[in-house]
Amino acid sequence: MSGAAVIGFFRTGLGTLPPVRIEGRRTYLRPPRLRDWRPWVALRGDSRSFLTPWEPTWPEDALSRAAYLRRLRRQIYEWRQDEGYGFLIFERDSRQLVGGIGFSNVRRGVAQSASIGYWIGERFARQGLMTDATAAAVAFGFNQLGLHRIEAACLPHNEASQKLLLRLGFTREGQARAYLKIDGDWRDHLLFGLVDTEFHPGP
């Protein structure tokens, strides 16, 4: 489904996200649904200490149904406005939820760019699943959303994320001081970028 088709989907008046499915070799990605709340809460809850050092401070009700609904409504709005595209990641064989990935700050016009961010549950980390899912998402961004450039940022001590980005062809382009507020503090971030002509997904 192209970016134009995704936006057109909402003109039907449906209150859900489009039936997009992105295929990786070991994973598949699709937009979140209301029924994903319980597995999402279970995975995030089990991985809380693993995830919080890399994410904005969790609100007190982070794992509540109300918080999930707020997140879902926000993602529907972003899809409708062509501002962002969020997905959940599932392991293909087991169909288990393993994480999430998405594009934010979509910029059209002369930029045609977006930022990519991702997370994975602790028990699924270091198995190559996030690399597979990110490669699939990047291909979707270039081929279906028509992006020319995809950007990413990670903490300087997040070696796993840096290795993932470099493995997919991203180039480290610099460092931004006090770039994002992570786990309650403004943190420096390393900045990475990838343009469509540089992306060569594996077989």
Short mmCIF file of C-alpha atoms in Angstrom, two decimals:
data_model
loop_
_atom_site.label_atom_id
_atom_site.label_comp_id
_atom_site.label_asym_id
_atom_site.label_seq_id
_atom_site.Cartn_x
_atom_site.Cartn_y
_atom_site.Cartn_z
CA MET A 1 0.00 0.00 0.00
CA SER A 2 1.51 3.34 -1.03
CA GLY A 3 1.64 6.46 1.12
CA ALA A 4 -1.17 8.01 -0.95
CA ALA A 5 -3.33 4.89 -0.52
CA VAL A 6 -2.67 4.87 3.22
CA ILE A 7 -3.88 8.45 3.54
CA GLY A 8 -6.87 7.76 1.27
CA PHE A 9 -7.90 4.87 3.51
CA PHE A 10 -9.03 7.29 6.20
CA ARG A 11 -11.37 9.11 3.84
CA THR A 12 -13.64 6.07 4.11
CA GLY A 13 -14.38 7.11 7.67
CA LEU A 14 -13.00 3.94 9.25
CA GLY A 15 -11.61 4.38 12.75
CA THR A 16 -8.84 1.83 12.44
CA LEU A 17 -5.44 1.72 10.83
CA PRO A 18 -5.03 0.34 7.30
CA PRO A 19 -4.42 -3.40 6.74
CA VAL A 20 -0.76 -2.98 5.88
CA ARG A 21 1.56 -5.96 6.40
CA ILE A 22 5.31 -5.67 5.84
CA GLU A 23 7.17 -8.92 5.38
CA GLY A 24 10.68 -9.57 6.63
CA ARG A 25 12.50 -12.86 6.45
CA ARG A 26 11.93 -13.72 10.12
CA THR A 27 9.44 -11.05 11.15
CA TYR A 28 6.41 -9.21 9.88
CA LEU A 29 5.13 -5.76 10.75
CA ARG A 30 1.61 -4.40 10.89
CA PRO A 31 -0.15 -1.42 12.47
CA PRO A 32 -1.36 -1.88 16.06
CA ARG A 33 -4.93 -2.92 16.79
CA LEU A 34 -7.10 -2.61 19.87
CA ARG A 35 -6.80 -6.32 20.59
CA ASP A 36 -3.00 -6.01 20.80
CA TRP A 37 -3.29 -4.24 24.16
CA ARG A 38 -2.82 -7.28 26.41
CA PRO A 39 0.24 -8.79 24.63
CA TRP A 40 1.70 -5.28 24.29
CA VAL A 41 1.28 -4.64 28.03
CA ALA A 42 2.73 -8.05 28.90
CA LEU A 43 5.81 -7.57 26.72
CA ARG A 44 6.44 -3.99 27.79
CA GLY A 45 5.86 -4.85 31.44
CA ASP A 46 8.22 -7.82 31.39
CA SER A 47 10.86 -5.66 29.65
CA ARG A 48 10.44 -2.49 31.69
CA SER A 49 13.92 -2.39 33.28
CA PHE A 50 15.44 -3.32 29.91
CA LEU A 51 13.64 -0.53 28.01
CA THR A 52 13.50 2.44 30.38
CA PRO A 53 17.19 3.47 30.07
CA TRP A 54 16.59 4.12 26.34
CA GLU A 55 13.14 5.72 26.37
CA PRO A 56 11.35 8.85 27.61
CA THR A 57 10.15 8.53 31.20
CA TRP A 58 7.12 6.24 31.37
CA PRO A 59 3.95 7.87 32.76
CA GLU A 60 2.45 6.30 35.87
CA ASP A 61 -0.29 4.65 33.79
CA ALA A 62 2.07 3.54 31.00
CA LEU A 63 0.72 -0.01 30.98
CA SER A 64 -2.96 0.81 31.39
CA ARG A 65 -5.62 0.27 28.74
CA ALA A 66 -6.27 4.03 28.73
CA ALA A 67 -2.61 4.73 27.90
CA TYR A 68 -2.68 2.18 25.10
CA LEU A 69 -5.82 3.77 23.67
CA ARG A 70 -4.18 7.21 23.78
CA ARG A 71 -1.21 5.81 21.91
CA LEU A 72 -3.46 4.12 19.35
CA ARG A 73 -5.52 7.27 18.77
CA ARG A 74 -2.33 9.26 18.31
CA GLN A 75 -1.02 6.78 15.76
CA ILE A 76 -4.30 6.85 13.83
CA TYR A 77 -4.06 10.64 13.72
CA GLU A 78 -0.43 10.53 12.54
CA TRP A 79 -1.23 8.03 9.78
CA ARG A 80 -4.17 10.18 8.68
CA GLN A 81 -2.02 13.32 8.55
CA ASP A 82 0.97 11.58 6.90
CA GLU A 83 3.05 12.57 9.94
CA GLY A 84 4.07 9.14 11.23
CA TYR A 85 3.66 5.41 10.69
CA GLY A 86 3.82 3.03 13.64
CA PHE A 87 4.01 -0.75 13.51
CA LEU A 88 4.19 -3.71 15.85
CA ILE A 89 6.77 -6.41 15.13
CA PHE A 90 5.87 -10.09 15.20
CA GLU A 91 8.05 -13.16 14.85
CA ARG A 92 6.89 -14.88 11.70
CA ASP A 93 6.92 -18.52 12.86
CA SER A 94 5.36 -18.06 16.30
CA ARG A 95 3.31 -14.91 15.52
CA GLN A 96 4.44 -13.58 18.89
CA LEU A 97 4.67 -9.85 19.46
CA VAL A 98 8.36 -8.99 19.86
CA GLY A 99 8.56 -5.19 19.65
CA GLY A 100 7.64 -2.03 17.82
CA ILE A 101 9.03 0.25 15.12
CA GLY A 102 7.88 3.37 13.37
CA PHE A 103 8.52 6.50 11.38
CA SER A 104 7.99 9.92 12.96
CA ASN A 105 8.47 13.55 11.87
CA VAL A 106 7.63 12.76 8.25
CA ARG A 107 8.64 15.76 6.14
CA ARG A 108 7.45 16.07 2.57
CA GLY A 109 8.18 18.70 -0.07
CA VAL A 110 11.86 19.09 -0.81
CA ALA A 111 12.86 16.92 2.19
CA GLN A 112 10.96 13.63 1.75
CA SER A 113 12.47 12.36 5.01
CA ALA A 114 11.51 10.84 8.34
CA SER A 115 13.01 9.56 11.59
CA ILE A 116 12.90 5.89 12.54
CA GLY A 117 12.72 4.51 16.07
CA TYR A 118 12.30 1.02 17.49
CA TRP A 119 12.16 -1.15 20.61
CA ILE A 120 12.25 -4.87 21.29
CA GLY A 121 11.23 -7.00 24.25
CA GLU A 122 14.10 -8.19 26.40
CA ARG A 123 13.62 -11.90 25.77
CA PHE A 124 13.74 -11.33 22.00
CA ALA A 125 16.85 -9.13 21.95
CA ARG A 126 20.16 -10.15 20.37
CA GLN A 127 18.56 -12.68 18.04
CA GLY A 128 18.65 -10.69 14.81
CA LEU A 129 14.91 -9.99 14.88
CA MET A 130 15.27 -6.23 15.17
CA THR A 131 17.74 -6.07 12.29
CA ASP A 132 15.31 -8.04 10.15
CA ALA A 133 12.35 -5.85 11.12
CA THR A 134 14.26 -2.61 10.64
CA ALA A 135 15.41 -3.65 7.17
CA ALA A 136 11.79 -4.40 6.23
CA ALA A 137 10.59 -1.07 7.64
CA VAL A 138 13.29 0.89 5.83
CA ALA A 139 12.39 -0.80 2.54
CA PHE A 140 8.74 0.16 3.14
CA GLY A 141 9.76 3.74 3.89
CA PHE A 142 11.69 4.10 0.66
CA ASN A 143 9.53 2.00 -1.67
CA GLN A 144 5.99 2.64 -0.37
CA LEU A 145 6.12 5.95 1.49
CA GLY A 146 8.39 7.53 -1.11
CA LEU A 147 10.98 8.74 1.38
CA HIS A 148 14.36 9.86 0.12
CA ARG A 149 16.10 9.96 3.50
CA ILE A 150 15.65 8.15 6.80
CA GLU A 151 17.28 9.42 9.99
CA ALA A 152 17.96 7.76 13.32
CA ALA A 153 19.42 8.81 16.66
CA CYS A 154 20.75 6.73 19.54
CA LEU A 155 22.55 7.24 22.83
CA PRO A 156 26.36 7.12 22.55
CA HIS A 157 26.56 4.05 24.80
CA ASN A 158 23.85 2.13 22.91
CA GLU A 159 26.27 -0.03 20.99
CA ALA A 160 23.64 -2.52 19.87
CA SER A 161 21.61 0.18 18.12
CA GLN A 162 24.70 1.68 16.50
CA LYS A 163 25.75 -1.71 15.13
CA LEU A 164 22.25 -2.32 13.78
CA LEU A 165 22.18 1.00 11.92
CA LEU A 166 25.66 0.57 10.47
CA ARG A 167 24.79 -2.98 9.39
CA LEU A 168 21.88 -1.60 7.35
CA GLY A 169 24.02 1.03 5.65
CA PHE A 170 23.31 4.09 7.79
CA THR A 171 26.14 6.61 8.07
CA ARG A 172 27.05 8.28 11.33
CA GLU A 173 26.69 11.97 10.57
CA GLY A 174 27.36 13.70 13.88
CA GLN A 175 26.36 14.20 17.48
CA ALA A 176 23.63 16.41 18.89
CA ARG A 177 23.98 17.80 22.41
CA ALA A 178 21.02 17.38 24.81
CA TYR A 179 19.02 16.09 21.85
CA LEU A 180 16.22 14.12 23.53
CA LYS A 181 14.90 13.76 27.07
CA ILE A 182 15.49 10.09 27.89
CA ASP A 183 14.69 8.49 31.24
CA GLY A 184 14.20 11.95 32.76
CA ASP A 185 17.39 13.66 31.50
CA TRP A 186 18.39 15.54 28.36
CA ARG A 187 20.87 13.26 26.62
CA ASP A 188 23.37 13.67 23.82
CA HIS A 189 22.65 11.47 20.79
CA LEU A 190 24.59 10.16 17.84
CA LEU A 191 22.91 10.98 14.54
CA PHE A 192 22.69 8.58 11.59
CA GLY A 193 21.25 8.91 8.10
CA LEU A 194 20.48 6.75 5.09
CA VAL A 195 19.31 7.83 1.62
CA ASP A 196 17.39 5.63 -0.76
CA THR A 197 20.25 5.12 -3.22
CA GLU A 198 22.45 3.73 -0.43
CA PHE A 199 20.06 1.09 0.84
CA HIS A 200 20.83 -2.42 -0.38
CA PRO A 201 18.75 -4.99 1.57
CA GLY A 202 20.10 -8.48 1.79
CA PRO A 203 18.72 -11.41 -0.19
#
